[in-house]
CSV table of C-alpha atoms in Angstrom, one decimal:
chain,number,residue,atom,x,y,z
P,1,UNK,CA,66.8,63.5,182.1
P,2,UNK,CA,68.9,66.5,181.1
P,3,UNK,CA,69.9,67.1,184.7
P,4,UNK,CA,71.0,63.4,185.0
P,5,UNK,CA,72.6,64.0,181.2
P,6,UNK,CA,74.3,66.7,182.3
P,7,UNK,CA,75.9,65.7,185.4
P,8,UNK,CA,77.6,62.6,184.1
P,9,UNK,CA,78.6,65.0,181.6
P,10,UNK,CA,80.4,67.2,184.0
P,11,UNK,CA,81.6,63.9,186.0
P,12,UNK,CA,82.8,62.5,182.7
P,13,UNK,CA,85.0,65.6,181.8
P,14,UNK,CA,86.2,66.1,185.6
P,15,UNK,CA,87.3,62.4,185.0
P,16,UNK,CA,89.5,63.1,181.8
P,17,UNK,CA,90.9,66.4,183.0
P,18,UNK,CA,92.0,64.3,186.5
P,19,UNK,CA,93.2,61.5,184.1
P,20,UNK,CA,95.2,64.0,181.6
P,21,UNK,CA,96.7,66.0,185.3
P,22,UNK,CA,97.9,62.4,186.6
P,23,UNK,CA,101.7,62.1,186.7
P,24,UNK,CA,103.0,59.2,184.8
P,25,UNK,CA,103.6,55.8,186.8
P,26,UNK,CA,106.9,55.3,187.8
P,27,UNK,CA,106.1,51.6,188.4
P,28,UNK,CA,109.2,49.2,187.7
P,29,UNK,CA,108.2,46.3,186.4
P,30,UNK,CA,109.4,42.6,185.8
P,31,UNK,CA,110.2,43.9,182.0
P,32,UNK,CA,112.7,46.5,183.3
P,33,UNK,CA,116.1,46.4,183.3
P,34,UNK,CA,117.3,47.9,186.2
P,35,UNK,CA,120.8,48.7,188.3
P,36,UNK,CA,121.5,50.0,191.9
P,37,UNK,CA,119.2,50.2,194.8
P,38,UNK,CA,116.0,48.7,194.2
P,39,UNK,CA,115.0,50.9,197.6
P,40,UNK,CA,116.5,53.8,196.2
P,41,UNK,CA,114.0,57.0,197.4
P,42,UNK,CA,115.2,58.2,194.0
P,43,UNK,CA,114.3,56.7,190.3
P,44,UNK,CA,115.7,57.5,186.9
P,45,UNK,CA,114.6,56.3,184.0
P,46,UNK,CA,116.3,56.4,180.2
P,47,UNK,CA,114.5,55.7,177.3
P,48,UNK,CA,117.0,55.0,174.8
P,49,UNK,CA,117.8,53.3,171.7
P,50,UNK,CA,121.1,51.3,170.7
P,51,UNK,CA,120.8,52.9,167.4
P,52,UNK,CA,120.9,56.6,168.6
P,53,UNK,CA,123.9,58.5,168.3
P,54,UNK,CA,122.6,60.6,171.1
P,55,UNK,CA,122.5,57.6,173.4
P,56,UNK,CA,125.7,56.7,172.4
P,57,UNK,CA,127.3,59.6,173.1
P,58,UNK,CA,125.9,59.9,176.6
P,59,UNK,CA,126.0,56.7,177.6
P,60,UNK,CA,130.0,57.3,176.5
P,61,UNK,CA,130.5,60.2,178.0
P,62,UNK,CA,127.9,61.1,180.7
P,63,UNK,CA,127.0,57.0,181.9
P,64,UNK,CA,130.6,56.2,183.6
P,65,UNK,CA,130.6,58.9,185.8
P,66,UNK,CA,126.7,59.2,186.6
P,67,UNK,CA,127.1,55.1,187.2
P,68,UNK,CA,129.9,56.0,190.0
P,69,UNK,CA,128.1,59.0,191.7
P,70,UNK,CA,124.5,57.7,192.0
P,71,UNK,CA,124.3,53.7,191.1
P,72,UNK,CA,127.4,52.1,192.9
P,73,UNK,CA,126.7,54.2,195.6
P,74,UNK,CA,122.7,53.5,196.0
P,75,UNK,CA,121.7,56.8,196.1
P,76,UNK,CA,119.6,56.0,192.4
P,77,UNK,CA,118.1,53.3,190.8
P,78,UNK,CA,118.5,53.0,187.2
P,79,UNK,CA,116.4,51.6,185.0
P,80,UNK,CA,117.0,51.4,181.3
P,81,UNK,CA,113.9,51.3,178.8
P,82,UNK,CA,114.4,50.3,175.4
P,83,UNK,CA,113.3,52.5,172.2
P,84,UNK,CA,113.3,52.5,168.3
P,85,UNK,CA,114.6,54.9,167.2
P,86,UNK,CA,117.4,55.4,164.8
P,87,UNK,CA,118.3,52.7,162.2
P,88,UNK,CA,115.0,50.4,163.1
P,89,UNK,CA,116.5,47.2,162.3
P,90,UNK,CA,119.5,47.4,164.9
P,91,UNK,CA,117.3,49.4,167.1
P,92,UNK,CA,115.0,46.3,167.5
P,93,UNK,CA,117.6,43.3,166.7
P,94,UNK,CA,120.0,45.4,169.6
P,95,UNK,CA,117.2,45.4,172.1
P,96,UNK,CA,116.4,42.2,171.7
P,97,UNK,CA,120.1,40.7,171.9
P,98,UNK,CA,120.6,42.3,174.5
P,99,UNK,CA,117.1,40.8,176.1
P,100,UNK,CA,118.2,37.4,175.0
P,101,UNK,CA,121.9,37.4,177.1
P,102,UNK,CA,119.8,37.7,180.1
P,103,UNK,CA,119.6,40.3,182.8
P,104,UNK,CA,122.8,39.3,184.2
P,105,UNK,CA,124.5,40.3,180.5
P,106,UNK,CA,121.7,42.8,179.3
P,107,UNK,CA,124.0,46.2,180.1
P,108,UNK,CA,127.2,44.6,178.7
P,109,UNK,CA,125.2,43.8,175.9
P,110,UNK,CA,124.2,47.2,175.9
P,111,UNK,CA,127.1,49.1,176.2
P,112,UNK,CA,129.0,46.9,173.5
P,113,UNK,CA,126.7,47.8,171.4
P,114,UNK,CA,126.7,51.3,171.7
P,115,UNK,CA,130.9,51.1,171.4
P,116,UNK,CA,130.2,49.0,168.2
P,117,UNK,CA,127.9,51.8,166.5
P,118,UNK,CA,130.2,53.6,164.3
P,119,UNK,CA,131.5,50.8,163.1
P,120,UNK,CA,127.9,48.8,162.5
P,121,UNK,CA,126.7,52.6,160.4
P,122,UNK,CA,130.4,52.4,158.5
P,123,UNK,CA,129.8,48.8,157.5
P,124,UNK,CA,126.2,47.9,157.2
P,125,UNK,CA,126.8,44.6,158.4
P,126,UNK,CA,124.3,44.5,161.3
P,127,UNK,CA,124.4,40.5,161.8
P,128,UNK,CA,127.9,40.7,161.5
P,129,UNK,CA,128.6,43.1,164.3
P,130,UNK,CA,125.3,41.3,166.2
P,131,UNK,CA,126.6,38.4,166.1
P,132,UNK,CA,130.1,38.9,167.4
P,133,UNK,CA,129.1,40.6,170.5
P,134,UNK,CA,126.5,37.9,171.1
P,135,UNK,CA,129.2,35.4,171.0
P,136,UNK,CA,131.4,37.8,173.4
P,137,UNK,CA,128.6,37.0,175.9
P,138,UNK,CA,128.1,33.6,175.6
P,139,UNK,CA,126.0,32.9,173.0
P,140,UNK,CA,126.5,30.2,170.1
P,141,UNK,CA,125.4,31.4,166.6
P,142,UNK,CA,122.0,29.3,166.6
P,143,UNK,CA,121.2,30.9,170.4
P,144,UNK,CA,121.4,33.8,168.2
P,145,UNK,CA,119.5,32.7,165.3
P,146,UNK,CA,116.5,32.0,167.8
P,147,UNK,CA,116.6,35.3,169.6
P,148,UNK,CA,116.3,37.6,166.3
P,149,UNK,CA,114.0,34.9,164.9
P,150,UNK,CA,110.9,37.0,162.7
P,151,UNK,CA,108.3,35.8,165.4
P,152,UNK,CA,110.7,37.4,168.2
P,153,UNK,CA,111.9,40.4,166.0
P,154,UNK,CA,107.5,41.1,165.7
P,155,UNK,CA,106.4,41.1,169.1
P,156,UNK,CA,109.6,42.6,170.3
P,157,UNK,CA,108.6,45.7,168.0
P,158,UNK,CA,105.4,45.4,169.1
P,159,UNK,CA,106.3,45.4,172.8
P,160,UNK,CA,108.4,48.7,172.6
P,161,UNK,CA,106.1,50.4,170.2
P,162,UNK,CA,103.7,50.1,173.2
P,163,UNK,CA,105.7,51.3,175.7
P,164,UNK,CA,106.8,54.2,174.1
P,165,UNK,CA,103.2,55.4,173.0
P,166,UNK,CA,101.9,54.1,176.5
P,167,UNK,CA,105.1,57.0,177.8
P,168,UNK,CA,104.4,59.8,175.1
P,169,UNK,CA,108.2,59.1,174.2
P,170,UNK,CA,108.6,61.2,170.9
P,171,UNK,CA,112.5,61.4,170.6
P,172,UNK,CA,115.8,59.7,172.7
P,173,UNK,CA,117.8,59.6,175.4
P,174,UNK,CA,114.8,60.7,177.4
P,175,UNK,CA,114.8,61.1,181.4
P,176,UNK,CA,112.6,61.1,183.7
P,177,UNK,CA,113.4,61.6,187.5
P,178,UNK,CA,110.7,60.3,190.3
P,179,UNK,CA,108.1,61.0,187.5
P,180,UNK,CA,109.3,63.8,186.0
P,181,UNK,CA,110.6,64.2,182.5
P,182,UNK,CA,113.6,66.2,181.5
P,183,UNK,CA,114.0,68.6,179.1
P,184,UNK,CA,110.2,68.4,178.4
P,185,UNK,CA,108.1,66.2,176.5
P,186,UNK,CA,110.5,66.4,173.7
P,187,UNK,CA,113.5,65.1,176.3
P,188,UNK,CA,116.8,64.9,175.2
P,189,UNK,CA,120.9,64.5,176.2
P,190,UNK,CA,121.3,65.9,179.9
P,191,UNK,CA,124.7,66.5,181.4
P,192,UNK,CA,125.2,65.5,184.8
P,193,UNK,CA,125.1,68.6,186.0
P,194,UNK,CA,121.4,68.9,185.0
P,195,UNK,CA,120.5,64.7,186.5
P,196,UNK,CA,122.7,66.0,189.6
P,197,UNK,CA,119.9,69.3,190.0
P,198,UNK,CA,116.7,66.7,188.9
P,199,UNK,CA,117.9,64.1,191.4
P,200,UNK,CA,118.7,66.4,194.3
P,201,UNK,CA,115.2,68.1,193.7
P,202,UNK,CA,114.1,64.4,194.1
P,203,UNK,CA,115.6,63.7,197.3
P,204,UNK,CA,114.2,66.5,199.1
């Protein structure tokens, strides 16, 4: 009995420490929202939040010309996860608008609300701001109504609360390349010089 005990014991642990050692899955899934190549040999992934300052200011400053280099020309495919972090009521209401224009509209969505931060923080009119870039895309105040609805607001929370424990993501923009995170577990801003190093490491 103790041999037996012990064995599944040591199977048991080899399991875990195989399990802990796996790399992350870089699976894209329907729930993604993704540009460029879907054949692409290389992925990268940002977990961001419309209510970080630090995704703002690289999706500003960094996106436009990481968009041109490696997404327009199919070299990367991009695929945008969202996060809450920052001000968690536009984090979530932002993420879900942007859900609710459709995948078509979801990174105009995006990026609008990202230019709109400064002046959502300066105002504190979140529903305000929301709801005119919801109606820049096409939507009629009760589409809008609907979309941030408490029911959709929960399991929207509830759906990105998951995927960032599922992801170990503590802290945004985060970046991950084929698998690999940037900067660390911690993650953080990366210039393009460092995505242009990650994603030619990739492509070897």
């Amino acid at each position: 009995m103790r041999s037996l005990i012990s064995r599944v014991t040591i199977v048991a642990a080899l399991a875990a420490s195989l399990a802990a050692c796996s790399p992350k899955s870089t699976e894209v899934t329907a729930e993604d929202m993704v540009l460029g190549d879907p054949n692409a040999k290389v992925t990268v992934i940002e977990y961001a939040s419309v209510a970080c300052p630090h995704c703002a200011t690289w999706n500003a400053e960094v996106f436009p010309a990481f968009k041109a280099k490696y997404i327009d020309t199919g070299k990367v495919k991009y695929v945008h996860r969202d996060a809450l972090t920052g001000e968690p009521r536009l984090a979530n209401a932002g993420a879900m608008l942007a859900r609710c224009a459709g995948k078509d509209k979801y990174f105009q969505v995006t990026e609008a609300l990202y230019r709109a931060q400064t002046a959502i923080f300066t105002s504190g009119d979140i529903r305000g701001e929301l709801l005119t870039i919801a109606q820049a895309a096409g939507m009629n105040e009760a589409q809008f109504n609907a979309c941030l609805s408490d029911e959709n607001a929960a399991k929207s929370a509830e759906r990105i609360e998951k995927m960032m424990s599922d992801n170990n993501i503590r802290g945004t923009p985060t970046f991950e390349v084929n698998g690999k995170r940037l900067g660390g577990e911690e993650g953080g801003e990366q210039t393009l010089a460092q995505l242009d190093a990650a994603i030619a490491e990739a492509s070897k």
